[in-house]
PDB file of C-alpha atoms in Angstrom:
ATOM      1  CA  MET A1145      81.941 -94.637-102.191  1.00  0.00           C
ATOM      2  CA  PRO A1146      79.329 -92.496 -99.984  1.00  0.00           C
ATOM      3  CA  TYR A1147      78.695 -93.350 -95.645  1.00  0.00           C
ATOM      4  CA  ALA A1148      75.942 -95.306 -95.234  1.00  0.00           C
ATOM      5  CA  THR A1149      72.723 -93.709 -93.923  1.00  0.00           C
ATOM      6  CA  GLU A1150      69.509 -95.200 -93.202  1.00  0.00           C
ATOM      7  CA  ASP A1151      67.933 -94.090 -96.650  1.00  0.00           C
ATOM      8  CA  ASN A1152      71.502 -95.373 -98.388  1.00  0.00           C
ATOM      9  CA  ILE A1153      72.453 -98.365 -97.086  1.00  0.00           C
ATOM     10  CA  THR A1154      69.805-100.911 -99.237  1.00  0.00           C
ATOM     11  CA  ASP A1155      71.820 -99.602-102.494  1.00  0.00           C
ATOM     12  CA  LEU A1156      74.870 -99.717-101.133  1.00  0.00           C
ATOM     13  CA  ALA A1157      74.681-103.281 -99.696  1.00  0.00           C
ATOM     14  CA  VAL A1158      73.767-104.712-102.890  1.00  0.00           C
ATOM     15  CA  GLU A1159      75.904-102.654-104.927  1.00  0.00           C
ATOM     16  CA  ARG A1160      78.336-104.635-102.740  1.00  0.00           C
ATOM     17  CA  TRP A1161      76.747-108.318-103.177  1.00  0.00           C
ATOM     18  CA  ALA A1162      76.408-107.469-106.992  1.00  0.00           C
ATOM     19  CA  THR A1163      79.736-107.615-107.572  1.00  0.00           C
ATOM     20  CA  ALA A1164      79.646-111.984-106.663  1.00  0.00           C
ATOM     21  CA  GLU A1165      82.090-113.647-109.602  1.00  0.00           C
ATOM     22  CA  SER A1166      78.876-116.033-109.888  1.00  0.00           C
ATOM     23  CA  PRO A1167      75.703-113.995-112.236  1.00  0.00           C
ATOM     24  CA  ARG A1168      73.437-116.820-109.799  1.00  0.00           C
ATOM     25  CA  LEU A1169      74.758-115.753-106.282  1.00  0.00           C
ATOM     26  CA  ALA A1170      74.919-111.931-107.459  1.00  0.00           C
ATOM     27  CA  GLU A1171      70.918-112.291-108.245  1.00  0.00           C
ATOM     28  CA  LEU A1172      70.759-115.102-105.113  1.00  0.00           C
ATOM     29  CA  MET A1173      72.348-112.119-102.732  1.00  0.00           C
ATOM     30  CA  THR A1174      70.834-108.756-103.645  1.00  0.00           C
ATOM     31  CA  ALA A1175      67.235-110.023-103.956  1.00  0.00           C
ATOM     32  CA  LEU A1176      67.886-111.104-100.110  1.00  0.00           C
ATOM     33  CA  VAL A1177      69.717-108.210 -99.185  1.00  0.00           C
ATOM     34  CA  ARG A1178      66.581-106.300-100.730  1.00  0.00           C
ATOM     35  CA  HIS A1179      63.871-108.514 -98.912  1.00  0.00           C
ATOM     36  CA  LEU A1180      65.593-108.388 -95.280  1.00  0.00           C
ATOM     37  CA  HIS A1181      65.953-104.686 -95.367  1.00  0.00           C
ATOM     38  CA  ALA A1182      62.476-104.344 -96.417  1.00  0.00           C
ATOM     39  CA  PHE A1183      61.285-106.548 -93.822  1.00  0.00           C
ATOM     40  CA  ALA A1184      63.575-104.687 -91.599  1.00  0.00           C
ATOM     41  CA  ARG A1185      61.451-101.108 -92.090  1.00  0.00           C
ATOM     42  CA  GLU A1186      58.207-103.086 -92.656  1.00  0.00           C
ATOM     43  CA  VAL A1187      58.133-104.101 -88.633  1.00  0.00           C
ATOM     44  CA  HIS A1188      60.877-101.288 -87.753  1.00  0.00           C
ATOM     45  CA  LEU A1189      63.089-104.103 -86.632  1.00  0.00           C
ATOM     46  CA  THR A1190      64.239-103.039 -82.808  1.00  0.00           C
ATOM     47  CA  GLU A1191      67.836-104.053 -81.586  1.00  0.00           C
ATOM     48  CA  ASP A1192      66.765-105.813 -79.378  1.00  0.00           C
ATOM     49  CA  GLU A1193      64.542-108.465 -81.384  1.00  0.00           C
ATOM     50  CA  TRP A1194      67.785-108.644 -84.094  1.00  0.00           C
ATOM     51  CA  MET A1195      69.703-109.810 -80.720  1.00  0.00           C
ATOM     52  CA  ALA A1196      67.360-112.596 -80.428  1.00  0.00           C
ATOM     53  CA  ALA A1197      67.228-113.374 -83.864  1.00  0.00           C
ATOM     54  CA  MET A1198      71.049-113.730 -84.118  1.00  0.00           C
ATOM     55  CA  ARG A1199      71.272-115.567 -80.810  1.00  0.00           C
ATOM     56  CA  TRP A1200      67.996-117.954 -82.198  1.00  0.00           C
ATOM     57  CA  LEU A1201      70.183-119.104 -85.526  1.00  0.00           C
ATOM     58  CA  THR A1202      73.210-119.614 -83.540  1.00  0.00           C
ATOM     59  CA  ARG A1203      71.253-121.748 -81.629  1.00  0.00           C
ATOM     60  CA  THR A1204      70.189-123.161 -83.979  1.00  0.00           C
ATOM     61  CA  GLY A1205      73.519-123.794 -85.371  1.00  0.00           C
ATOM     62  CA  GLN A1206      74.957-125.506 -82.089  1.00  0.00           C
ATOM     63  CA  ILE A1207      71.915-127.810 -81.622  1.00  0.00           C
ATOM     64  CA  SER A1208      71.920-129.381 -85.253  1.00  0.00           C
ATOM     65  CA  ASP A1209      74.101-132.483 -86.218  1.00  0.00           C
ATOM     66  CA  GLU A1210      74.180-135.273 -88.655  1.00  0.00           C
ATOM     67  CA  LYS A1211      70.923-137.050 -87.490  1.00  0.00           C
ATOM     68  CA  ARG A1212      68.901-133.860 -86.340  1.00  0.00           C
ATOM     69  CA  GLU A1213      68.954-130.220 -89.196  1.00  0.00           C
ATOM     70  CA  GLU A1214      67.185-128.058 -86.982  1.00  0.00           C
ATOM     71  CA  PHE A1215      67.409-125.976 -90.048  1.00  0.00           C
ATOM     72  CA  ILE A1216      65.290-127.549 -92.171  1.00  0.00           C
ATOM     73  CA  LEU A1217      63.279-128.244 -89.564  1.00  0.00           C
ATOM     74  CA  ALA A1218      62.893-124.119 -89.492  1.00  0.00           C
ATOM     75  CA  SER A1219      62.579-123.954 -92.759  1.00  0.00           C
ATOM     76  CA  ASP A1220      59.554-126.462 -92.830  1.00  0.00           C
ATOM     77  CA  VAL A1221      57.656-124.937 -90.430  1.00  0.00           C
ATOM     78  CA  LEU A1222      58.014-121.839 -92.518  1.00  0.00           C
ATOM     79  CA  GLY A1223      56.543-123.578 -95.044  1.00  0.00           C
ATOM     80  CA  LEU A1224      59.614-122.716 -97.041  1.00  0.00           C
ATOM     81  CA  SER A1225      60.785-126.206 -98.132  1.00  0.00           C
ATOM     82  CA  MET A1226      57.139-126.868 -99.215  1.00  0.00           C
ATOM     83  CA  LEU A1227      57.113-123.580-101.319  1.00  0.00           C
ATOM     84  CA  VAL A1228      60.937-124.547-103.033  1.00  0.00           C
ATOM     85  CA  VAL A1229      59.451-127.859-103.337  1.00  0.00           C
ATOM     86  CA  GLN A1230      56.383-127.329-105.582  1.00  0.00           C
ATOM     87  CA  MET A1231      58.492-124.673-107.204  1.00  0.00           C
ATOM     88  CA  ASN A1232      60.842-127.006-108.474  1.00  0.00           C
ATOM     89  CA  ASN A1233      58.626-130.215-109.252  1.00  0.00           C
ATOM     90  CA  ARG A1234      56.047-129.016-110.933  1.00  0.00           C
ATOM     91  CA  PHE A1235      55.191-132.477-112.501  1.00  0.00           C
ATOM     92  CA  GLY A1236      52.658-133.434-114.845  1.00  0.00           C
ATOM     93  CA  ALA A1237      48.897-135.323-114.736  1.00  0.00           C
ATOM     94  CA  GLY A1238      49.288-138.090-113.079  1.00  0.00           C
ATOM     95  CA  ALA A1239      52.838-138.011-111.796  1.00  0.00           C
ATOM     96  CA  THR A1240      52.909-138.598-108.064  1.00  0.00           C
ATOM     97  CA  PRO A1241      53.434-134.618-106.500  1.00  0.00           C
ATOM     98  CA  ALA A1242      56.731-134.184-104.270  1.00  0.00           C
ATOM     99  CA  THR A1243      56.900-133.126-100.931  1.00  0.00           C
ATOM    100  CA  VAL A1244      59.583-132.152 -98.236  1.00  0.00           C
ATOM    101  CA  LEU A1245      63.003-134.495 -97.519  1.00  0.00           C
ATOM    102  CA  GLY A1246      62.194-134.000 -94.016  1.00  0.00           C
ATOM    103  CA  PRO A1247      64.955-133.046 -91.211  1.00  0.00           C
ATOM    104  CA  PHE A1248      65.291-136.968 -90.060  1.00  0.00           C
ATOM    105  CA  TYR A1249      66.539-138.670 -93.089  1.00  0.00           C
ATOM    106  CA  ILE A1250      69.931-140.949 -93.656  1.00  0.00           C
ATOM    107  CA  ASP A1251      71.400-141.395 -96.164  1.00  0.00           C
ATOM    108  CA  GLY A1252      73.495-144.639 -96.978  1.00  0.00           C
ATOM    109  CA  SER A1253      70.566-146.732 -95.886  1.00  0.00           C
ATOM    110  CA  PRO A1254      71.384-150.976 -96.634  1.00  0.00           C
ATOM    111  CA  ALA A1255      69.653-152.618 -99.412  1.00  0.00           C
ATOM    112  CA  ALA A1256      66.737-155.281 -98.602  1.00  0.00           C
ATOM    113  CA  PRO A1257      65.134-158.070-100.917  1.00  0.00           C
ATOM    114  CA  PHE A1258      61.571-157.592-101.857  1.00  0.00           C
ATOM    115  CA  GLY A1259      59.032-158.292 -98.820  1.00  0.00           C
ATOM    116  CA  ALA A1260      61.934-157.691 -96.222  1.00  0.00           C
ATOM    117  CA  ASP A1261      61.475-156.452 -92.540  1.00  0.00           C
ATOM    118  CA  MET A1262      63.013-153.018 -92.274  1.00  0.00           C
ATOM    119  CA  SER A1263      61.513-152.501 -88.494  1.00  0.00           C
ATOM    120  CA  ASP A1264      64.614-154.249 -87.016  1.00  0.00           C
ATOM    121  CA  GLY A1265      62.193-155.562 -84.719  1.00  0.00           C
ATOM    122  CA  ALA A1266      60.530-152.391 -83.506  1.00  0.00           C
ATOM    123  CA  GLU A1267      57.306-152.742 -81.852  1.00  0.00           C
ATOM    124  CA  GLY A1268      54.198-152.729 -83.641  1.00  0.00           C
ATOM    125  CA  THR A1269      51.549-153.685 -85.626  1.00  0.00           C
ATOM    126  CA  PRO A1270      53.176-155.418 -88.805  1.00  0.00           C
ATOM    127  CA  LEU A1271      52.520-152.953 -92.500  1.00  0.00           C
ATOM    128  CA  PHE A1272      52.752-154.306 -95.964  1.00  0.00           C
ATOM    129  CA  VAL A1273      53.425-151.368 -98.028  1.00  0.00           C
ATOM    130  CA  HIS A1274      53.083-153.063-101.424  1.00  0.00           C
ATOM    131  CA  GLY A1275      52.321-151.424-105.348  1.00  0.00           C
ATOM    132  CA  THR A1276      54.074-150.198-108.990  1.00  0.00           C
ATOM    133  CA  VAL A1277      56.273-147.435-109.890  1.00  0.00           C
ATOM    134  CA  ARG A1278      55.746-147.059-113.245  1.00  0.00           C
ATOM    135  CA  ASP A1279      55.939-143.702-116.009  1.00  0.00           C
ATOM    136  CA  VAL A1280      53.479-141.567-116.790  1.00  0.00           C
ATOM    137  CA  SER A1281      52.874-143.553-119.920  1.00  0.00           C
ATOM    138  CA  GLY A1282      51.719-146.700-118.032  1.00  0.00           C
ATOM    139  CA  GLU A1283      54.886-148.372-118.383  1.00  0.00           C
ATOM    140  CA  PRO A1284      56.713-149.764-114.997  1.00  0.00           C
ATOM    141  CA  VAL A1285      60.305-148.935-113.771  1.00  0.00           C
ATOM    142  CA  GLY A1286      62.106-152.785-113.424  1.00  0.00           C
ATOM    143  CA  GLY A1287      64.970-152.093-111.147  1.00  0.00           C
ATOM    144  CA  ALA A1288      63.660-148.399-109.464  1.00  0.00           C
ATOM    145  CA  VAL A1289      65.183-148.010-106.158  1.00  0.00           C
ATOM    146  CA  LEU A1290      62.473-146.715-103.067  1.00  0.00           C
ATOM    147  CA  ASP A1291      64.829-145.560-100.322  1.00  0.00           C
ATOM    148  CA  VAL A1292      62.431-145.828 -97.309  1.00  0.00           C
ATOM    149  CA  TRP A1293      62.582-143.991 -93.951  1.00  0.00           C
ATOM    150  CA  GLN A1294      59.853-143.490 -91.298  1.00  0.00           C
ATOM    151  CA  ALA A1295      59.056-143.127 -87.648  1.00  0.00           C
ATOM    152  CA  ASP A1296      57.893-146.184 -85.358  1.00  0.00           C
ATOM    153  CA  SER A1297      54.989-146.944 -83.370  1.00  0.00           C
ATOM    154  CA  GLU A1298      56.183-144.516 -81.034  1.00  0.00           C
ATOM    155  CA  GLY A1299      56.464-141.549 -83.909  1.00  0.00           C
ATOM    156  CA  VAL A1300      59.887-141.479 -83.107  1.00  0.00           C
ATOM    157  CA  TYR A1301      62.586-141.555 -86.255  1.00  0.00           C
ATOM    158  CA  GLU A1302      66.160-143.553 -85.346  1.00  0.00           C
ATOM    159  CA  ALA A1303      67.661-140.043 -85.771  1.00  0.00           C
ATOM    160  CA  GLN A1304      66.501-139.722 -82.341  1.00  0.00           C
ATOM    161  CA  LEU A1305      67.904-142.309 -81.011  1.00  0.00           C
ATOM    162  CA  GLY A1306      71.366-142.016 -80.624  1.00  0.00           C
ATOM    163  CA  GLU A1307      73.823-144.799 -80.698  1.00  0.00           C
ATOM    164  CA  VAL A1308      72.004-147.635 -82.919  1.00  0.00           C
ATOM    165  CA  ASP A1309      73.822-150.678 -84.456  1.00  0.00           C
ATOM    166  CA  GLU A1310      71.871-151.347 -87.169  1.00  0.00           C
ATOM    167  CA  ALA A1311      69.447-149.355 -89.717  1.00  0.00           C
ATOM    168  CA  ARG A1312      66.238-148.982 -87.690  1.00  0.00           C
ATOM    169  CA  LEU A1313      62.544-148.302 -90.079  1.00  0.00           C
ATOM    170  CA  ARG A1314      64.437-147.481 -93.102  1.00  0.00           C
ATOM    171  CA  ALA A1315      66.055-149.514 -96.384  1.00  0.00           C
ATOM    172  CA  LYS A1316      66.088-149.615 -99.735  1.00  0.00           C
ATOM    173  CA  TYR A1317      64.115-151.435-101.989  1.00  0.00           C
ATOM    174  CA  ARG A1318      65.018-151.881-105.562  1.00  0.00           C
ATOM    175  CA  THR A1319      61.445-152.928-108.356  1.00  0.00           C
ATOM    176  CA  ARG A1320      61.124-156.100-109.811  1.00  0.00           C
ATOM    177  CA  PRO A1321      61.012-156.364-113.317  1.00  0.00           C
ATOM    178  CA  ASP A1322      57.356-156.046-113.994  1.00  0.00           C
ATOM    179  CA  GLY A1323      58.320-152.817-111.334  1.00  0.00           C
ATOM    180  CA  THR A1324      56.590-154.026-108.119  1.00  0.00           C
ATOM    181  CA  TYR A1325      58.034-153.502-105.260  1.00  0.00           C
ATOM    182  CA  CYS A1326      57.101-154.973-101.720  1.00  0.00           C
ATOM    183  CA  LEU A1327      57.924-153.598 -97.663  1.00  0.00           C
ATOM    184  CA  ARG A1328      57.591-155.148 -94.305  1.00  0.00           C
ATOM    185  CA  SER A1329      57.676-152.517 -91.580  1.00  0.00           C
ATOM    186  CA  VAL A1330      55.589-152.003 -88.950  1.00  0.00           C
ATOM    187  CA  VAL A1331      52.248-149.303 -88.561  1.00  0.00           C
ATOM    188  CA  PRO A1332      54.364-145.513 -88.333  1.00  0.00           C
ATOM    189  CA  LYS A1333      52.602-142.990 -85.347  1.00  0.00           C
ATOM    190  CA  GLY A1334      51.402-139.628 -85.892  1.00  0.00           C
ATOM    191  CA  TYR A1335      54.049-137.350 -83.946  1.00  0.00           C
ATOM    192  CA  THR A1336      55.447-133.921 -82.315  1.00  0.00           C
ATOM    193  CA  ILE A1337      57.748-132.469 -84.028  1.00  0.00           C
ATOM    194  CA  PRO A1338      61.080-132.133 -81.928  1.00  0.00           C
ATOM    195  CA  MET A1339      59.904-129.116 -79.318  1.00  0.00           C
ATOM    196  CA  ASP A1340      62.872-129.164 -77.226  1.00  0.00           C
ATOM    197  CA  GLY A1341      65.065-126.916 -79.898  1.00  0.00           C
ATOM    198  CA  PRO A1342      64.875-123.075 -81.035  1.00  0.00           C
ATOM    199  CA  VAL A1343      62.331-124.194 -83.394  1.00  0.00           C
ATOM    200  CA  GLY A1344      59.589-125.813 -80.883  1.00  0.00           C
ATOM    201  CA  GLU A1345      60.584-122.791 -79.025  1.00  0.00           C
ATOM    202  CA  LEU A1346      59.290-120.322 -81.084  1.00  0.00           C
ATOM    203  CA  ILE A1347      56.314-122.490 -81.651  1.00  0.00           C
ATOM    204  CA  GLU A1348      55.488-122.902 -78.192  1.00  0.00           C
ATOM    205  CA  HIS A1349      54.724-118.622 -78.718  1.00  0.00           C
ATOM    206  CA  THR A1350      51.600-119.810 -81.030  1.00  0.00           C
ATOM    207  CA  ARG A1351      49.099-121.527 -81.708  1.00  0.00           C
ATOM    208  CA  ILE A1352      50.579-123.648 -84.167  1.00  0.00           C
ATOM    209  CA  SER A1353      49.797-127.581 -83.547  1.00  0.00           C
ATOM    210  CA  HIS A1354      53.180-128.516 -83.905  1.00  0.00           C
ATOM    211  CA  PHE A1355      52.481-132.269 -85.164  1.00  0.00           C
ATOM    212  CA  ARG A1356      52.402-134.379 -88.329  1.00  0.00           C
ATOM    213  CA  PRO A1357      50.403-136.922 -89.373  1.00  0.00           C
ATOM    214  CA  ALA A1358      51.288-140.607 -89.647  1.00  0.00           C
ATOM    215  CA  HIS A1359      53.464-141.024 -92.698  1.00  0.00           C
ATOM    216  CA  ILE A1360      56.201-142.678 -94.569  1.00  0.00           C
ATOM    217  CA  HIS A1361      58.848-141.376 -96.810  1.00  0.00           C
ATOM    218  CA  PHE A1362      60.271-142.251 -99.899  1.00  0.00           C
ATOM    219  CA  LEU A1363      62.974-141.065-102.248  1.00  0.00           C
ATOM    220  CA  ILE A1364      63.220-142.526-105.661  1.00  0.00           C
ATOM    221  CA  ASP A1365      65.791-141.598-107.601  1.00  0.00           C
ATOM    222  CA  GLU A1366      65.496-143.408-111.440  1.00  0.00           C
ATOM    223  CA  PRO A1367      67.943-142.185-114.286  1.00  0.00           C
ATOM    224  CA  GLY A1368      65.816-141.068-117.061  1.00  0.00           C
ATOM    225  CA  TYR A1369      63.209-139.175-113.948  1.00  0.00           C
ATOM    226  CA  GLU A1370      63.127-136.605-112.398  1.00  0.00           C
ATOM    227  CA  LYS A1371      64.031-137.532-108.835  1.00  0.00           C
ATOM    228  CA  LEU A1372      61.220-138.374-106.543  1.00  0.00           C
ATOM    229  CA  ILE A1373      60.681-137.007-102.765  1.00  0.00           C
ATOM    230  CA  THR A1374      57.471-138.319-101.393  1.00  0.00           C
ATOM    231  CA  HIS A1375      55.177-139.858 -98.564  1.00  0.00           C
ATOM    232  CA  ILE A1376      52.509-141.489 -98.204  1.00  0.00           C
ATOM    233  CA  PHE A1377      49.963-140.686 -95.357  1.00  0.00           C
ATOM    234  CA  GLU A1378      47.669-142.994 -93.614  1.00  0.00           C
ATOM    235  CA  GLU A1379      44.007-142.166 -94.179  1.00  0.00           C
ATOM    236  CA  GLY A1380      42.021-140.559 -91.433  1.00  0.00           C
ATOM    237  CA  ALA A1381      45.275-140.251 -89.613  1.00  0.00           C
ATOM    238  CA  GLN A1382      45.255-137.244 -86.602  1.00  0.00           C
ATOM    239  CA  TYR A1383      46.905-134.089 -87.981  1.00  0.00           C
ATOM    240  CA  LEU A1384      46.650-134.745 -91.862  1.00  0.00           C
ATOM    241  CA  ASP A1385      44.666-130.123 -91.890  1.00  0.00           C
ATOM    242  CA  SER A1386      47.155-129.313 -89.845  1.00  0.00           C
ATOM    243  CA  ASP A1387      50.437-131.102 -90.658  1.00  0.00           C
ATOM    244  CA  VAL A1388      52.888-128.470 -89.029  1.00  0.00           C
ATOM    245  CA  VAL A1389      55.452-128.699 -92.352  1.00  0.00           C
ATOM    246  CA  PHE A1390      52.630-128.717 -94.584  1.00  0.00           C
ATOM    247  CA  GLY A1391      53.507-131.581 -96.719  1.00  0.00           C
ATOM    248  CA  THR A1392      50.009-133.297 -96.779  1.00  0.00           C
ATOM    249  CA  LYS A1393      48.707-133.768-100.094  1.00  0.00           C
ATOM    250  CA  GLU A1394      45.440-135.062-101.041  1.00  0.00           C
ATOM    251  CA  GLU A1395      46.911-137.777-103.421  1.00  0.00           C
ATOM    252  CA  LEU A1396      49.237-139.151-101.165  1.00  0.00           C
ATOM    253  CA  ILE A1397      46.229-140.055 -99.024  1.00  0.00           C
ATOM    254  CA  VAL A1398      46.431-143.717 -98.217  1.00  0.00           C
ATOM    255  CA  PRO A1399      44.027-146.651 -97.017  1.00  0.00           C
ATOM    256  CA  PHE A1400      45.673-148.596 -94.289  1.00  0.00           C
ATOM    257  CA  ARG A1401      43.732-151.802 -94.535  1.00  0.00           C
ATOM    258  CA  ARG A1402      43.574-154.218 -91.196  1.00  0.00           C
ATOM    259  CA  HIS A1403      43.238-157.985 -91.818  1.00  0.00           C
ATOM    260  CA  GLU A1404      42.634-159.567 -88.642  1.00  0.00           C
ATOM    261  CA  SER A1405      44.620-162.698 -90.069  1.00  0.00           C
ATOM    262  CA  GLY A1406      45.667-163.680 -93.882  1.00  0.00           C
ATOM    263  CA  THR A1407      48.550-163.953 -96.019  1.00  0.00           C
ATOM    264  CA  ALA A1408      50.979-160.762 -96.813  1.00  0.00           C
ATOM    265  CA  PRO A1409      51.290-159.551-100.233  1.00  0.00           C
ATOM    266  CA  ASP A1410      54.261-160.938 -99.864  1.00  0.00           C
ATOM    267  CA  GLY A1411      52.997-164.443 -99.338  1.00  0.00           C
ATOM    268  CA  THR A1412      53.899-164.577 -95.732  1.00  0.00           C
ATOM    269  CA  ARG A1413      51.110-166.265 -93.290  1.00  0.00           C
ATOM    270  CA  PHE A1414      49.605-164.559 -90.633  1.00  0.00           C
ATOM    271  CA  ASP A1415      47.799-165.901 -87.732  1.00  0.00           C
ATOM    272  CA  ILE A1416      47.574-162.609 -85.961  1.00  0.00           C
ATOM    273  CA  PRO A1417      46.235-159.229 -87.106  1.00  0.00           C
ATOM    274  CA  PHE A1418      48.708-156.896 -90.180  1.00  0.00           C
ATOM    275  CA  VAL A1419      48.005-153.859 -91.797  1.00  0.00           C
ATOM    276  CA  THR A1420      48.691-153.418 -95.862  1.00  0.00           C
ATOM    277  CA  ALA A1421      48.869-150.062 -98.277  1.00  0.00           C
ATOM    278  CA  GLU A1422      49.066-150.302-101.667  1.00  0.00           C
ATOM    279  CA  PHE A1423      50.403-147.249-103.517  1.00  0.00           C
ATOM    280  CA  ASP A1424      51.343-146.630-107.046  1.00  0.00           C
ATOM    281  CA  PHE A1425      54.393-144.595-107.570  1.00  0.00           C
ATOM    282  CA  VAL A1426      54.554-142.506-111.482  1.00  0.00           C
ATOM    283  CA  LEU A1427      57.693-141.045-112.289  1.00  0.00           C
ATOM    284  CA  GLN A1428      57.804-137.413-114.436  1.00  0.00           C
ATOM    285  CA  PRO A1429      60.200-137.785-117.485  1.00  0.00           C
ATOM    286  CA  GLY A1430      63.379-136.163-116.680  1.00  0.00           C
ATOM    287  CA  LYS A1431      63.690-133.107-118.589  1.00  0.00           C
TER     288      LYS A1431
END
């Protein structure tokens, strides 16, 4: 093999990575090498810039743990997460669109019955989200599990609070035989992404808004249907048109209706203000 020069090093690196035993790994790595080398040539990457990037990646790994995924956050703000979501979730007309998972998902949320409160005593205006899960033909999907999580009324997730005794603002709800669901929580607040790490440090050098509009996350992984990871967004919320992770979709914007008093969707009577949001999830049939 010839020694590396500026002119042939890309070909040499591609040739090496093409030896991967998995054809898909070989495809991914050779394409990555070509694009990385092309990027370095296009911007004429300096050694100082290369070292700064290596240190940034190192710090991104060091700050990450089971509750904070800084690499996912980096992917989100670069638009890569949403690009991958859209390429891999090309659902048919009428199906609920997918959006990003985000860096604060915690696996293993507890099961909660119809209408149960997942706020664990968090302060805020009571919120009921209700609706139906159905397929694209309109048939209800009974027994579907909605894995739900959100930020609180101050824009903070459980994953950002350190030690928490009980699941907070996250739970799993199962639809009734007629496909209906109902959950109780508190009205979430739009929030800034974490700015105390490498991603925030990078954004500070730009004019990019580092805020997300108020939203609630849903994950529905029902046999026979495509897995759906999505949000609902509060209609009229700030930052809908400048979501730092590019996650907003028009179909996912929902009116949050305020009631001064009355009967909630689960039948509870309220003498204080509460909010309701109605949204039907439409699942794409599995391949």
